[in-house]
Short mmCIF file of C-alpha atoms and ligand atoms in Angstrom, two decimals:
data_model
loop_
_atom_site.label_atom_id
_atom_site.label_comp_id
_atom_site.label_asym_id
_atom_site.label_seq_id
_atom_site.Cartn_x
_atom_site.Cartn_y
_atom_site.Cartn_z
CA UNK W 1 9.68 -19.24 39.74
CA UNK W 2 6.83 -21.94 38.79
CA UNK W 3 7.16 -23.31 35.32
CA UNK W 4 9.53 -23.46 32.54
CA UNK W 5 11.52 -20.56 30.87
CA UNK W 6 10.87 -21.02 27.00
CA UNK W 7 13.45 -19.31 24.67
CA UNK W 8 11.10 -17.29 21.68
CA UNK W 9 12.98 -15.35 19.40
CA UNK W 10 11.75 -12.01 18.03
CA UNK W 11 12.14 -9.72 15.08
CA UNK W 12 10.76 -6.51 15.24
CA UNK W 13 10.72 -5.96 11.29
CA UNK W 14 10.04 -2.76 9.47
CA UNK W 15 7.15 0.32 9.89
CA UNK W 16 4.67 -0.61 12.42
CA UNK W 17 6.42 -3.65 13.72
CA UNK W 18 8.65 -2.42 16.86
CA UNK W 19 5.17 -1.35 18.10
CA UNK W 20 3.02 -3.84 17.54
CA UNK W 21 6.16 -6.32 18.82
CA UNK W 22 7.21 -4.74 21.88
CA UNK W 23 3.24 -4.11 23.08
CA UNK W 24 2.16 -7.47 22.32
CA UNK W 25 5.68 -9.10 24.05
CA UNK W 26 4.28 -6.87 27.08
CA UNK W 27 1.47 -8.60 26.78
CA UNK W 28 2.38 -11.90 26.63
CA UNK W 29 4.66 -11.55 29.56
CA UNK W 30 1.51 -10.57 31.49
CA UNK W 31 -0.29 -13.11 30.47
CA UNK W 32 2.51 -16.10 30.98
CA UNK W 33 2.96 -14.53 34.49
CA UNK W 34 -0.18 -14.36 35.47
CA UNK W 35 -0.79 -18.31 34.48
CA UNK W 36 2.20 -19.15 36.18
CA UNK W 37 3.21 -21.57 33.72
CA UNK W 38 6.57 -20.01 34.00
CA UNK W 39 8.23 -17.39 31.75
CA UNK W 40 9.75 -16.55 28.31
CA UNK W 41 13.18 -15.04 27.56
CA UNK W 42 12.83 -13.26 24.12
CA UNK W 43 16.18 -13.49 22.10
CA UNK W 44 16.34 -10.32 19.26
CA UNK W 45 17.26 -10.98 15.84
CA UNK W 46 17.36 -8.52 13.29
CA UNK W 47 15.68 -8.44 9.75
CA UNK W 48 14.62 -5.95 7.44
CA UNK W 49 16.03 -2.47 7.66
CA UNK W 50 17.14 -2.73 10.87
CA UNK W 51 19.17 -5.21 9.88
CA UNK W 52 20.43 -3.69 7.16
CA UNK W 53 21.90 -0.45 9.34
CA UNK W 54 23.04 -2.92 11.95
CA UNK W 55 24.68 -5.71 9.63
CA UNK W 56 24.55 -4.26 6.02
CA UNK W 57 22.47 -7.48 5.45
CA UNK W 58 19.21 -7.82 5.36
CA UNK W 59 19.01 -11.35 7.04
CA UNK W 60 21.98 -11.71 8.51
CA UNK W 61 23.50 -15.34 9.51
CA UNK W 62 23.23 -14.61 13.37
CA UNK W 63 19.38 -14.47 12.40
CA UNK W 64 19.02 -17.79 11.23
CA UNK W 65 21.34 -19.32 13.95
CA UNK W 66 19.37 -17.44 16.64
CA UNK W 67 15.57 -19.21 15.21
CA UNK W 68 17.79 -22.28 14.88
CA UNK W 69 18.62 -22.31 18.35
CA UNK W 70 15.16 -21.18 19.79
CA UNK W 71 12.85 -23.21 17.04
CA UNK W 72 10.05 -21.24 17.99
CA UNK W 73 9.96 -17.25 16.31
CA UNK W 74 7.39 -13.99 16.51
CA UNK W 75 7.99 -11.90 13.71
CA UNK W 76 6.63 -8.00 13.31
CA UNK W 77 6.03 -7.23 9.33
CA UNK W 78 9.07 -6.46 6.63
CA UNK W 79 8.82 -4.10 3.59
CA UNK W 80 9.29 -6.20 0.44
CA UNK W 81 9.31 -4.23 -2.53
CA UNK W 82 6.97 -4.89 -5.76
CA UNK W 83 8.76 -5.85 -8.68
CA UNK W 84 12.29 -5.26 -8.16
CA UNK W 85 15.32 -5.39 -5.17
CA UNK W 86 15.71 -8.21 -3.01
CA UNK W 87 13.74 -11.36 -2.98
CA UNK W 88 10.72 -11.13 -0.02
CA UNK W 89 12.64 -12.10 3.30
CA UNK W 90 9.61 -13.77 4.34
CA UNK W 91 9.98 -16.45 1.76
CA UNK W 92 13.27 -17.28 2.21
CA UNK W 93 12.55 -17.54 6.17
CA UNK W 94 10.05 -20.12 4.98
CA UNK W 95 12.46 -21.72 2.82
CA UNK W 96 14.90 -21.75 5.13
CA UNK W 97 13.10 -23.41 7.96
CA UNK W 98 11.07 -25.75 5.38
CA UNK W 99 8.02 -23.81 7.64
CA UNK W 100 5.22 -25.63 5.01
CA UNK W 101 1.82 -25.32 6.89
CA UNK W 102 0.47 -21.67 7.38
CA UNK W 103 -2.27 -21.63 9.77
CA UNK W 104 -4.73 -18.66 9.83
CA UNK W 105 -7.61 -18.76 12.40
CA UNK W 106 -10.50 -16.12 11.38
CA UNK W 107 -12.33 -15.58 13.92
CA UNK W 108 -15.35 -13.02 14.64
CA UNK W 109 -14.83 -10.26 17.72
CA UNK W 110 -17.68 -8.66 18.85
CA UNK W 111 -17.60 -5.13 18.13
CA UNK W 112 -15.91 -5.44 14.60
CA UNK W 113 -18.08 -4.32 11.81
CA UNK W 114 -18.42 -7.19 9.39
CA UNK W 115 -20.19 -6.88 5.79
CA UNK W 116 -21.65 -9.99 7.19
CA UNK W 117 -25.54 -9.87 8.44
CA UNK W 118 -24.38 -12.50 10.52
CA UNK W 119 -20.93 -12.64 11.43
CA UNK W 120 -21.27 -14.14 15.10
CA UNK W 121 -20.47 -17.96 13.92
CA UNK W 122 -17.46 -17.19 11.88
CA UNK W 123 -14.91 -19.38 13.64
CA UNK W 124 -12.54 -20.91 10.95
CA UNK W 125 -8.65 -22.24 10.72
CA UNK W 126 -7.11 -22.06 7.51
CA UNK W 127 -4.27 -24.63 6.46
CA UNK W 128 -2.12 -23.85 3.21
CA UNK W 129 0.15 -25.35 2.55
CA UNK W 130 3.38 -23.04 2.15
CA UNK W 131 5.61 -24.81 -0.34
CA UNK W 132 4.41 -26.09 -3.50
CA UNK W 133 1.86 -25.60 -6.31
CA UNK W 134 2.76 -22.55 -8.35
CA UNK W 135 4.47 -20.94 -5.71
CA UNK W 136 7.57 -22.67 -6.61
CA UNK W 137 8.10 -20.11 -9.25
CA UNK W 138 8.95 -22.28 -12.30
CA UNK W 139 7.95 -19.78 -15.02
CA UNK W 140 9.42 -18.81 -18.15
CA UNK W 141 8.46 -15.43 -19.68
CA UNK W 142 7.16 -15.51 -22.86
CA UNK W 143 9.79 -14.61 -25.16
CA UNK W 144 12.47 -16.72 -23.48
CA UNK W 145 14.79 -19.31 -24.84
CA UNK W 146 13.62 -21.39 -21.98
CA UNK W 147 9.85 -20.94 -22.92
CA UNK W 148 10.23 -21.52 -26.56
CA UNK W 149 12.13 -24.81 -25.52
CA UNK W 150 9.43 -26.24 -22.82
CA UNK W 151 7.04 -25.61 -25.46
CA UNK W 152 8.55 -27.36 -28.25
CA UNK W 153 9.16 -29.98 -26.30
CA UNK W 154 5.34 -30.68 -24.73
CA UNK W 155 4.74 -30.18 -28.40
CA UNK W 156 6.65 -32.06 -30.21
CA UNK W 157 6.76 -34.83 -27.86
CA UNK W 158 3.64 -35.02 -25.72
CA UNK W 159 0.97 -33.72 -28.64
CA UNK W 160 0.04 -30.50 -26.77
CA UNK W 161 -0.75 -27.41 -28.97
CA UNK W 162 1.07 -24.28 -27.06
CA UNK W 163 0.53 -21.25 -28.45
CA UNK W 164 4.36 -19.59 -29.72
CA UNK W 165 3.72 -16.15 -28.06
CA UNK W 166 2.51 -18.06 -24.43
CA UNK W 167 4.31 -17.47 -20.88
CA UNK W 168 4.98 -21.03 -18.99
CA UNK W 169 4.19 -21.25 -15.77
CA UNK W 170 4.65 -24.78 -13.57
CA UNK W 171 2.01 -26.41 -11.18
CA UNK W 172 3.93 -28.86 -8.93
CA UNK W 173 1.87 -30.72 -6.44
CA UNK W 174 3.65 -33.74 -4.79
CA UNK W 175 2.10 -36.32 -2.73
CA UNK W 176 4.64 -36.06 0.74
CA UNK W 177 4.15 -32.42 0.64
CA UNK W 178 0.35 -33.01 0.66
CA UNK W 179 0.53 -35.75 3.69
CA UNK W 180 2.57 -33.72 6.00
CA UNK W 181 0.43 -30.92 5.75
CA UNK W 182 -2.58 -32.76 6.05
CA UNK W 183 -1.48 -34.29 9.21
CA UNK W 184 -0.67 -30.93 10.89
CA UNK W 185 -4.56 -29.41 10.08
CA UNK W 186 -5.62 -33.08 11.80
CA UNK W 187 -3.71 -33.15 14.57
CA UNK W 188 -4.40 -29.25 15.32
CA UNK W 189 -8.20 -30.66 14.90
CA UNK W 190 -7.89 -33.42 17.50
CA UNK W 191 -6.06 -31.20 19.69
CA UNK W 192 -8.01 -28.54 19.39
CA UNK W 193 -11.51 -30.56 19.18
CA UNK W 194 -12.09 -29.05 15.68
CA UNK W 195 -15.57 -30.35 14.15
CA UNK W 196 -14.62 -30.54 10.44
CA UNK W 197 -11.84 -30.60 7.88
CA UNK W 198 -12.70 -29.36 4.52
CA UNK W 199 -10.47 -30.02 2.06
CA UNK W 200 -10.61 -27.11 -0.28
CA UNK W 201 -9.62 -28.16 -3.95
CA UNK W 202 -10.13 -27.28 -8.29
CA UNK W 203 -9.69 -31.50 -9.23
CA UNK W 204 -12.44 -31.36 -11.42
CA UNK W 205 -10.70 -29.18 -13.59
CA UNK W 206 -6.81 -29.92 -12.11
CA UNK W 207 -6.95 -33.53 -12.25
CA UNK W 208 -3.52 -34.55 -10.88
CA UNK W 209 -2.38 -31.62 -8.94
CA UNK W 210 -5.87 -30.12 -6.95
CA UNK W 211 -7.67 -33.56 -7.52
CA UNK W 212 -4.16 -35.41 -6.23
CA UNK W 213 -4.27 -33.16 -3.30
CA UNK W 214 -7.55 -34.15 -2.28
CA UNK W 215 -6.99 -37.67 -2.89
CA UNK W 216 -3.74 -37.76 -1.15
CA UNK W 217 -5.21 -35.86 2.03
CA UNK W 218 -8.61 -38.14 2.27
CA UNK W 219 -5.78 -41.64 2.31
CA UNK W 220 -3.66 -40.25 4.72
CA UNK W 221 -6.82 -39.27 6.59
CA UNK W 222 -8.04 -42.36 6.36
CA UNK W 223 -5.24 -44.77 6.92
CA UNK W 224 -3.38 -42.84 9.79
CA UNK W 225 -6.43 -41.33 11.60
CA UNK W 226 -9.12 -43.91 11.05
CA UNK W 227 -10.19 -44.19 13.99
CA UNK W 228 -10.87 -39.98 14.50
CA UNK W 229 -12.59 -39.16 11.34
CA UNK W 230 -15.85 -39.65 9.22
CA UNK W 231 -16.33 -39.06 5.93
CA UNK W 232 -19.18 -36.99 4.22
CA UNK W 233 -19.73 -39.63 2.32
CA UNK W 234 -19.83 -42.51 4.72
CA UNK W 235 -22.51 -40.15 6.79
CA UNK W 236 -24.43 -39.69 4.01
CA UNK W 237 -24.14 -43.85 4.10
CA UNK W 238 -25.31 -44.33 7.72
CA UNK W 239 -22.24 -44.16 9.85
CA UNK W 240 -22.41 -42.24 12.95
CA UNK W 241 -19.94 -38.89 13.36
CA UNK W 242 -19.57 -40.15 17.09
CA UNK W 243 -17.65 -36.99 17.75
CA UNK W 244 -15.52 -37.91 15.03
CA UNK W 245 -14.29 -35.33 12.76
CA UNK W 246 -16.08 -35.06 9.59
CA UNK W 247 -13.75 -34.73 6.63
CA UNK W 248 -15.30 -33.23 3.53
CA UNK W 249 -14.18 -31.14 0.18
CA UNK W 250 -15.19 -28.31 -1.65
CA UNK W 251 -14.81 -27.64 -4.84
CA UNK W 252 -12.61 -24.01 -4.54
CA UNK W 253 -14.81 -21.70 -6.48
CA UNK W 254 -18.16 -23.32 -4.53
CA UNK W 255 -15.87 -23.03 -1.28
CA UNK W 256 -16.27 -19.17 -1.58
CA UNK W 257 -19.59 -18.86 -1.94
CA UNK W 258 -19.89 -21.16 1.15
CA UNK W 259 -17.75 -19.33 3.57
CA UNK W 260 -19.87 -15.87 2.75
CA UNK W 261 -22.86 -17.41 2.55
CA UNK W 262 -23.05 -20.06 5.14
CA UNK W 263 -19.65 -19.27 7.26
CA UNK W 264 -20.75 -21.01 10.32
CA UNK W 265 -20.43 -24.43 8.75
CA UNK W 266 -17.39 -24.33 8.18
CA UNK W 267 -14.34 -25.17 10.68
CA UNK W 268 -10.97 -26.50 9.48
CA UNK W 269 -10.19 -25.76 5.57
CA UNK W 270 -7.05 -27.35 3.90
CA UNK W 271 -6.12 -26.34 0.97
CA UNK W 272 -2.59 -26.33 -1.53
CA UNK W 273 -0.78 -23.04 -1.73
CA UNK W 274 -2.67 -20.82 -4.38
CA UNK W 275 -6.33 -21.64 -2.71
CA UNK W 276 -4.96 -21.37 0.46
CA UNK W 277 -4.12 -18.14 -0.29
CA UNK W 278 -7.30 -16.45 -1.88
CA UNK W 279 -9.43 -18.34 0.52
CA UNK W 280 -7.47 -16.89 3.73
CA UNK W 281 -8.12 -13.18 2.81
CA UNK W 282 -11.26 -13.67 1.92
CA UNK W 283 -12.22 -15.37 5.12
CA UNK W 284 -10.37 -12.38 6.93
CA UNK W 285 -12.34 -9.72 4.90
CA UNK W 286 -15.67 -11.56 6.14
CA UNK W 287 -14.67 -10.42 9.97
CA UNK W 288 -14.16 -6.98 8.87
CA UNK W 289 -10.65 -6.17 9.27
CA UNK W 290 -7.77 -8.40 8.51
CA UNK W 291 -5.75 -5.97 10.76
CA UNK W 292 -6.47 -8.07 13.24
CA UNK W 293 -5.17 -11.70 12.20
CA UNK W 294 -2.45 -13.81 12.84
CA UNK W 295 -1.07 -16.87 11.38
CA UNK W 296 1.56 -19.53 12.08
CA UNK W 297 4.57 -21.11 10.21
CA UNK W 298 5.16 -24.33 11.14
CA UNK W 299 7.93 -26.85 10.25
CA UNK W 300 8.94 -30.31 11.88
CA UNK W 301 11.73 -28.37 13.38
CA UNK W 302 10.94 -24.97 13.67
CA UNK W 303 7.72 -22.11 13.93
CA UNK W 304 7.18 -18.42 13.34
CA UNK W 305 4.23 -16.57 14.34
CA UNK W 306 3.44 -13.17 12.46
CA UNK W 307 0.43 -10.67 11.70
CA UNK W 308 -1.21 -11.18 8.63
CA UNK W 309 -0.82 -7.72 7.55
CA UNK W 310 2.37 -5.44 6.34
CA UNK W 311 4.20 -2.57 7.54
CA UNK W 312 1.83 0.01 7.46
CA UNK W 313 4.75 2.25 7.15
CA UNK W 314 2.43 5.35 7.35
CA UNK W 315 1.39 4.58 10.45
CA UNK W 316 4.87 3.52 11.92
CA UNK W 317 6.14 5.23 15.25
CA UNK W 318 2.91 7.03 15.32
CA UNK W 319 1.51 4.88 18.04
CA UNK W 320 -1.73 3.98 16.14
CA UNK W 321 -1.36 0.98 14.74
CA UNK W 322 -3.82 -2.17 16.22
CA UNK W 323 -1.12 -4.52 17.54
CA UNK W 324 -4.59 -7.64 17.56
CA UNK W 325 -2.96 -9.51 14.40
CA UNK W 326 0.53 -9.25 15.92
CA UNK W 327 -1.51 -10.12 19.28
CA UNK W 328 -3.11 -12.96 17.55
CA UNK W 329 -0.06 -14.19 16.27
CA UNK W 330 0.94 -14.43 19.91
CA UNK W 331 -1.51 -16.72 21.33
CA UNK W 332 -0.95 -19.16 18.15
CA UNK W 333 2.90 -19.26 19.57
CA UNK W 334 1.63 -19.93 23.02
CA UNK W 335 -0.28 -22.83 22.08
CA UNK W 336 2.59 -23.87 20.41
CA UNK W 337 5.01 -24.12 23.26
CA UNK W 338 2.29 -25.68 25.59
CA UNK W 339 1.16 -22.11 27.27
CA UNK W 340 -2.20 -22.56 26.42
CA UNK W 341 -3.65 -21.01 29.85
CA UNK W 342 -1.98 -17.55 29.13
CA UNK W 343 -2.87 -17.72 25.04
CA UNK W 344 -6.81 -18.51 26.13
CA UNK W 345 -6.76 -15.02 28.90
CA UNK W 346 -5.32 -12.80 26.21
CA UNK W 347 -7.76 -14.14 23.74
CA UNK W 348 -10.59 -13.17 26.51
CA UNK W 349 -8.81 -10.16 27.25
CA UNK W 350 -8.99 -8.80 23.83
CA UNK W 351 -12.48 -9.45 23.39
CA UNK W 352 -13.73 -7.97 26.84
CA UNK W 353 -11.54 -4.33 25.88
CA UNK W 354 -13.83 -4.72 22.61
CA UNK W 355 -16.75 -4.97 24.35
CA UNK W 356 -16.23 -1.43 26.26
CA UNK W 357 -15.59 -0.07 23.02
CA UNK W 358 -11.82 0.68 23.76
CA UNK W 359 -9.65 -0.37 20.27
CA UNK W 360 -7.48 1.36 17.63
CA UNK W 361 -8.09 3.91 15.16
CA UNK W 362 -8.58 1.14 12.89
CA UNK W 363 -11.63 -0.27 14.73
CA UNK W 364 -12.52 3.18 16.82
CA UNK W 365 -13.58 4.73 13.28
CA UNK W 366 -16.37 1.83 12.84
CA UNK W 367 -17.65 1.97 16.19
CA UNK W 368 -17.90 5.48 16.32
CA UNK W 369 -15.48 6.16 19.50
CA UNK W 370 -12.34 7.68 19.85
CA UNK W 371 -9.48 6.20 18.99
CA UNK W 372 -6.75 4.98 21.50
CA UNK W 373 -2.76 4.56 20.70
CA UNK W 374 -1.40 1.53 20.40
CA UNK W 375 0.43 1.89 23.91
CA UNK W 376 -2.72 2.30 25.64
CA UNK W 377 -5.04 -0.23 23.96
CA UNK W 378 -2.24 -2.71 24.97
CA UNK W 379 -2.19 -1.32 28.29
CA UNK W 380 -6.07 -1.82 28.90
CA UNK W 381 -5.42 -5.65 27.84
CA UNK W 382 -2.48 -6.11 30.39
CA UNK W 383 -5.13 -4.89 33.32
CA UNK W 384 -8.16 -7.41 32.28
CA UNK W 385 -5.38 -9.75 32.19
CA UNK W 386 -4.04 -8.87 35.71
CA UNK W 387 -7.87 -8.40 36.86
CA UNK W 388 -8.01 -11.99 35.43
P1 NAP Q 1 -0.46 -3.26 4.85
O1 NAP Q 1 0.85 -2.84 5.37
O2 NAP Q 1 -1.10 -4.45 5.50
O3 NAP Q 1 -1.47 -2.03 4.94
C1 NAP Q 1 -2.73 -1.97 4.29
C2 NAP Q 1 -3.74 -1.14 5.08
O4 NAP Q 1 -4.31 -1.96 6.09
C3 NAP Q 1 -3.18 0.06 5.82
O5 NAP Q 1 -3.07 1.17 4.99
C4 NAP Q 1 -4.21 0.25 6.92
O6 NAP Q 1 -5.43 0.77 6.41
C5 NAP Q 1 -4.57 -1.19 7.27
N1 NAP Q 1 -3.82 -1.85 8.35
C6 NAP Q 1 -3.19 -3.06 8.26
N2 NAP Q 1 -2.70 -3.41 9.44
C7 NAP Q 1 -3.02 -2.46 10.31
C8 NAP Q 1 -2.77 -2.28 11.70
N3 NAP Q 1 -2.11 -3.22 12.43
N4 NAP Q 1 -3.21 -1.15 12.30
C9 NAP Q 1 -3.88 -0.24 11.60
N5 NAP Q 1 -4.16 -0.35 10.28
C10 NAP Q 1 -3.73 -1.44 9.64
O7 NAP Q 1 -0.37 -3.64 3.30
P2 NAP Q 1 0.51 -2.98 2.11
O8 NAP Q 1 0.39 -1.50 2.17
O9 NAP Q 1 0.09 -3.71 0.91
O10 NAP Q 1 2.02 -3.42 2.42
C11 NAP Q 1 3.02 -2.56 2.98
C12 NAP Q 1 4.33 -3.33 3.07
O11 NAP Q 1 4.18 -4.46 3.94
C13 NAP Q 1 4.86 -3.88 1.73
O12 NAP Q 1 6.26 -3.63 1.65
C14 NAP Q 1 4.59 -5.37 1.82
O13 NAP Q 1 5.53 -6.11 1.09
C15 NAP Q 1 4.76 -5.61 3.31
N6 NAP Q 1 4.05 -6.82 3.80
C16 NAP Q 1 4.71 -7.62 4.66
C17 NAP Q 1 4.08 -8.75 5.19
C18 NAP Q 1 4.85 -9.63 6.12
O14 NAP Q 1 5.94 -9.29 6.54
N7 NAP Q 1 4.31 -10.79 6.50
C19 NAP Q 1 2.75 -9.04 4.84
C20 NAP Q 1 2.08 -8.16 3.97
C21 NAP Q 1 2.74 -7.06 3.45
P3 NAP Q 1 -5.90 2.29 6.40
O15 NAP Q 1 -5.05 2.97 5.40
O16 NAP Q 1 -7.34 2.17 5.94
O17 NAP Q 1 -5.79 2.86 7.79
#
C-alpha cells in the first residue's frame, strides 16, 4: 500500500460515544483510502465506564501508555458528574499530556439554522489556552482556615481590605504558558493561511494577568514572527498587510458583541483559559448547533481530538446521535498527522450530504425532513467520499 500507516489511538467513552467513534473511524478510513496517503491502525484504550467494568479503573495505566506510545488520540465523550465522585477524566488527560492549546474551529454549514441573519461568513478558530488562569483551581471556600489565612495575610501585609466572610479564588497567568500557546494559534495561521489573530483579553480591568497575556502574545509575535505579521496599529500607521497576518485585540466583553454582530471579521481568536472558554460556546451557538464541533488538544508531545459536546446519554445506542462534532474532531487529527487530502474530502463530504437535506435528528428537525440514524448519515458521507 501507498503511504504511511499512522498509529491513532481511540477511546470510545461513555453514552453516545461508541457511535459517534466507530462511524466517524469508518469514515476516516474511507477517506485516508481514498487519498491514498496510506492508512491508520487505531489502537483501543479504555476510559470512562467501560473502563471501569473492564479494569475497575476509570483511566487505567495501559491508557496513558497506549496515547504515550501513539502521541496522537480521538476521544468519544465521558460522563463526569456535577459536584461530587471522581475528578473529570478529561482534565486529568490534559494534565497528563500537558495538552495546553484547545483549538475549536466554528465554522458555518449550509443547511444549519443559525439565529444569525447572516451566518454564511462565520469561519473562526478558537485558541485557549488549557492550563492556567483560574482553571488551576486555587480556591479556598469561605469559611476555611486556609481563606481566613490568605486574607490576613494580603491584609495585613499588602494593605488590601478583604472582606472576613469572602471565598478566595487565584488568577495565575504566567508568561511561558502565554508564549507557547501563542505560537501554536501562529503557526496554525501560517500554515493554514489564516488572515488575522485576535487576541481576546479583560487588561483594562486585569492588569497583569489578561493585560500580561496580551502583552506577552503581541512580543512573542513580534520578535519570533516578525517577518509574518502586522499590527493593527502599525496599519493604522501606514504599513502595508502584504499578506501578512494582522494581529489585533479585543477587549473580551467588546469581543462578544463583535463575533454576533460582525462574525465575518473575525478569523483566529487567542485567548487565556476562562475567555477562551465563554467565547468558544458562544461562537458555536452562532452556527446553530454546537452538536456539530470539534476541537483539538495539543501538547509538544502529544494530541487528542474530541467533540465538543457530552454524552448525550439519552440518546446512546439509539442510533440518533449526529456523529459531525466527533466527525469534526476527525479532520482536525488528520491535519495533524499530515493527512490533509482525506481531512479536506470529508469536510466537503459533510457539507454536500447537507445540501440534499440528509442529517440527524438533531439537524432533520430544523430543516423540516426526516431524520436519518447515525449509521446511515455516516454511510451517505462514506459514498460522496468514494464518489469523490
Ligand atoms: P450534552 O451531552 O452535550 O447534551 C446536551 C444536548 O445537546 C443534548 O440533550 C442534545 O439536545 C444535544 N446534543 C449534543 N450533542 C449531540 C449529538 N452529537 N447528537 C444529537 N444531539 C446532541 O451535554 P450535557 O447533558 O450537559 O452533558 C452530559 C454528560 O456529558 C455529562 O456527564 C458531562 O460531564 C459530559 N460531557 C463530557 C464532555 C467531554 O467528554 N469532552 C463534554 C461535555 C460534557 P436535545 O436534547 O435538544 O436533542
Amino acid at each position: 500500500m501507498a503511504g504511511t500507516e499512522k498509529e491513532v489511538a481511540f477511546i470510545r467513552g461513555d453514552g453516545i460515544g461508541p457511535e459517534i467513534v466507530d462511524n466517524s473511524k469508518r469514515i476516516v478510513d474511507a477517506a485516508v483510502g481514498k487519498s491514498g496517503a496510506g492508512s491508520i491502525r487505531w489502537v483501543e484504550a479504555y476510559a470512562g465506564s467501560a473502563a471501569e467494568e473492564k479494569f475497575g479503573n476509570r483511566l487505567p495505566d495501559q491508557t496513558l501508555e497506549i496515547i504515550k506510545r501513539c502521541k496522537v488520540a480521538i476521544k468519544g465523550p465521558i460522563e463526569t458528574p456535577v459536584g461530587k465522585g471522581f475528578t473529570s477524566i478529561n482534565v486529568r488527560l490534559r494534565l497528563a499530556f500537558d495538552l495546553y492549546a484547545n483549538i475549536r474551529p466554528v465554522k458555518y454549514f449550509p443547511g444549519i439554522v443559525s439565529p444569525l441573519k447572516k451566518p454564511e461568513g462565520i469561519d473562526m478558530v478558537i485558541f485557549r489556552e488549557n492550563t492556567d488562569d483560574l482553571y488551576r483551581g486555587i480556591e479556598w471556600k469561605y469559611d476555611s482556615a486556609e481563606a481566613g489565612k490568605v486574607r490576613d495575610f494580603l491584609n495585613s501585609e499588602l494593605g488590601t481590605d478583604i472582606e472576613s466572610d469572602a471565598g478566595i479564588g487565584i488568577k495565575v497567568i504566567g508568561k511561558a504558558k502565554t508564549q507557547r500557546v501563542t505560537r501554536i494559534a501562529l503557526n496554525y495561521a501560517i500554515n493554514h493561511r489564516r488572515k488575522s489573530i485576535t487576541i481576546m483579553h479583560k487588561g483594562n480591568i486585569m492588569k497583569y494577568t489578561e493585560g500580561a497575556f496580551r502583552e506577552w502574545a503581541y512580543e512573542t509575535a513580534e520578535k519570533e514572527f516578525r517577518d509574518r505579521i502586522v499590527t493593527e496599529q502599525e496599519v493604522a500607521n501606514g504599513a502595508s498587510r502584504d499578506g501578512k497576518i494582522l494581529l489585533n485585540d479585543r477587549i473580551a466583553d467588546n469581543m462578544f458583541q463583535q463575533i454576533i454582530t460582525r462574525p465575518d471579521e473575525y478569523d483566529i481568536i487567542l485567548a487565556p483559559n476562562l475567555n477562551g472558554d465563554y467565547v468558544s460556546d458562544a461562537a458555536g451557538a452562532l452556527i446553530g448547533n454546537i452538536g456539530v464541533l470539534g476541537g483539538a488538544n495539543i501538547g509538544d508531545n502529544y494530541a487528542m481530538f474530541e467533540a465538543v459536546h457530552g454524552t448525550v446519554p439519552k440518546y446512546a445506542g439509539m442510533d440518533v446521535a449526529n456523529p459531525m462534532g466527533m466527525l469534526s474532531a476527525c479532520t482536525l487529527m488528520l491535519e495533524h498527522i499530515g493527512m490533509d487530502v482525506a481531512a479536506t474530502s470529508i469536510k466537503k463530504a459533510v457539507s454536500a450530504v447537507l445540501e440534499e437535506k440528509i442529517a440527524t435528528k438533531d439537524i432533520a428537525r430544523f430543516l423540516g425532513t426526516e431524520a436519518v440514524g447515525t449509521k446511515e448519515f455516516s454511510d451517505s458521507i462514506i459514498a460522496k467520499i468514494k464518489e469523490g
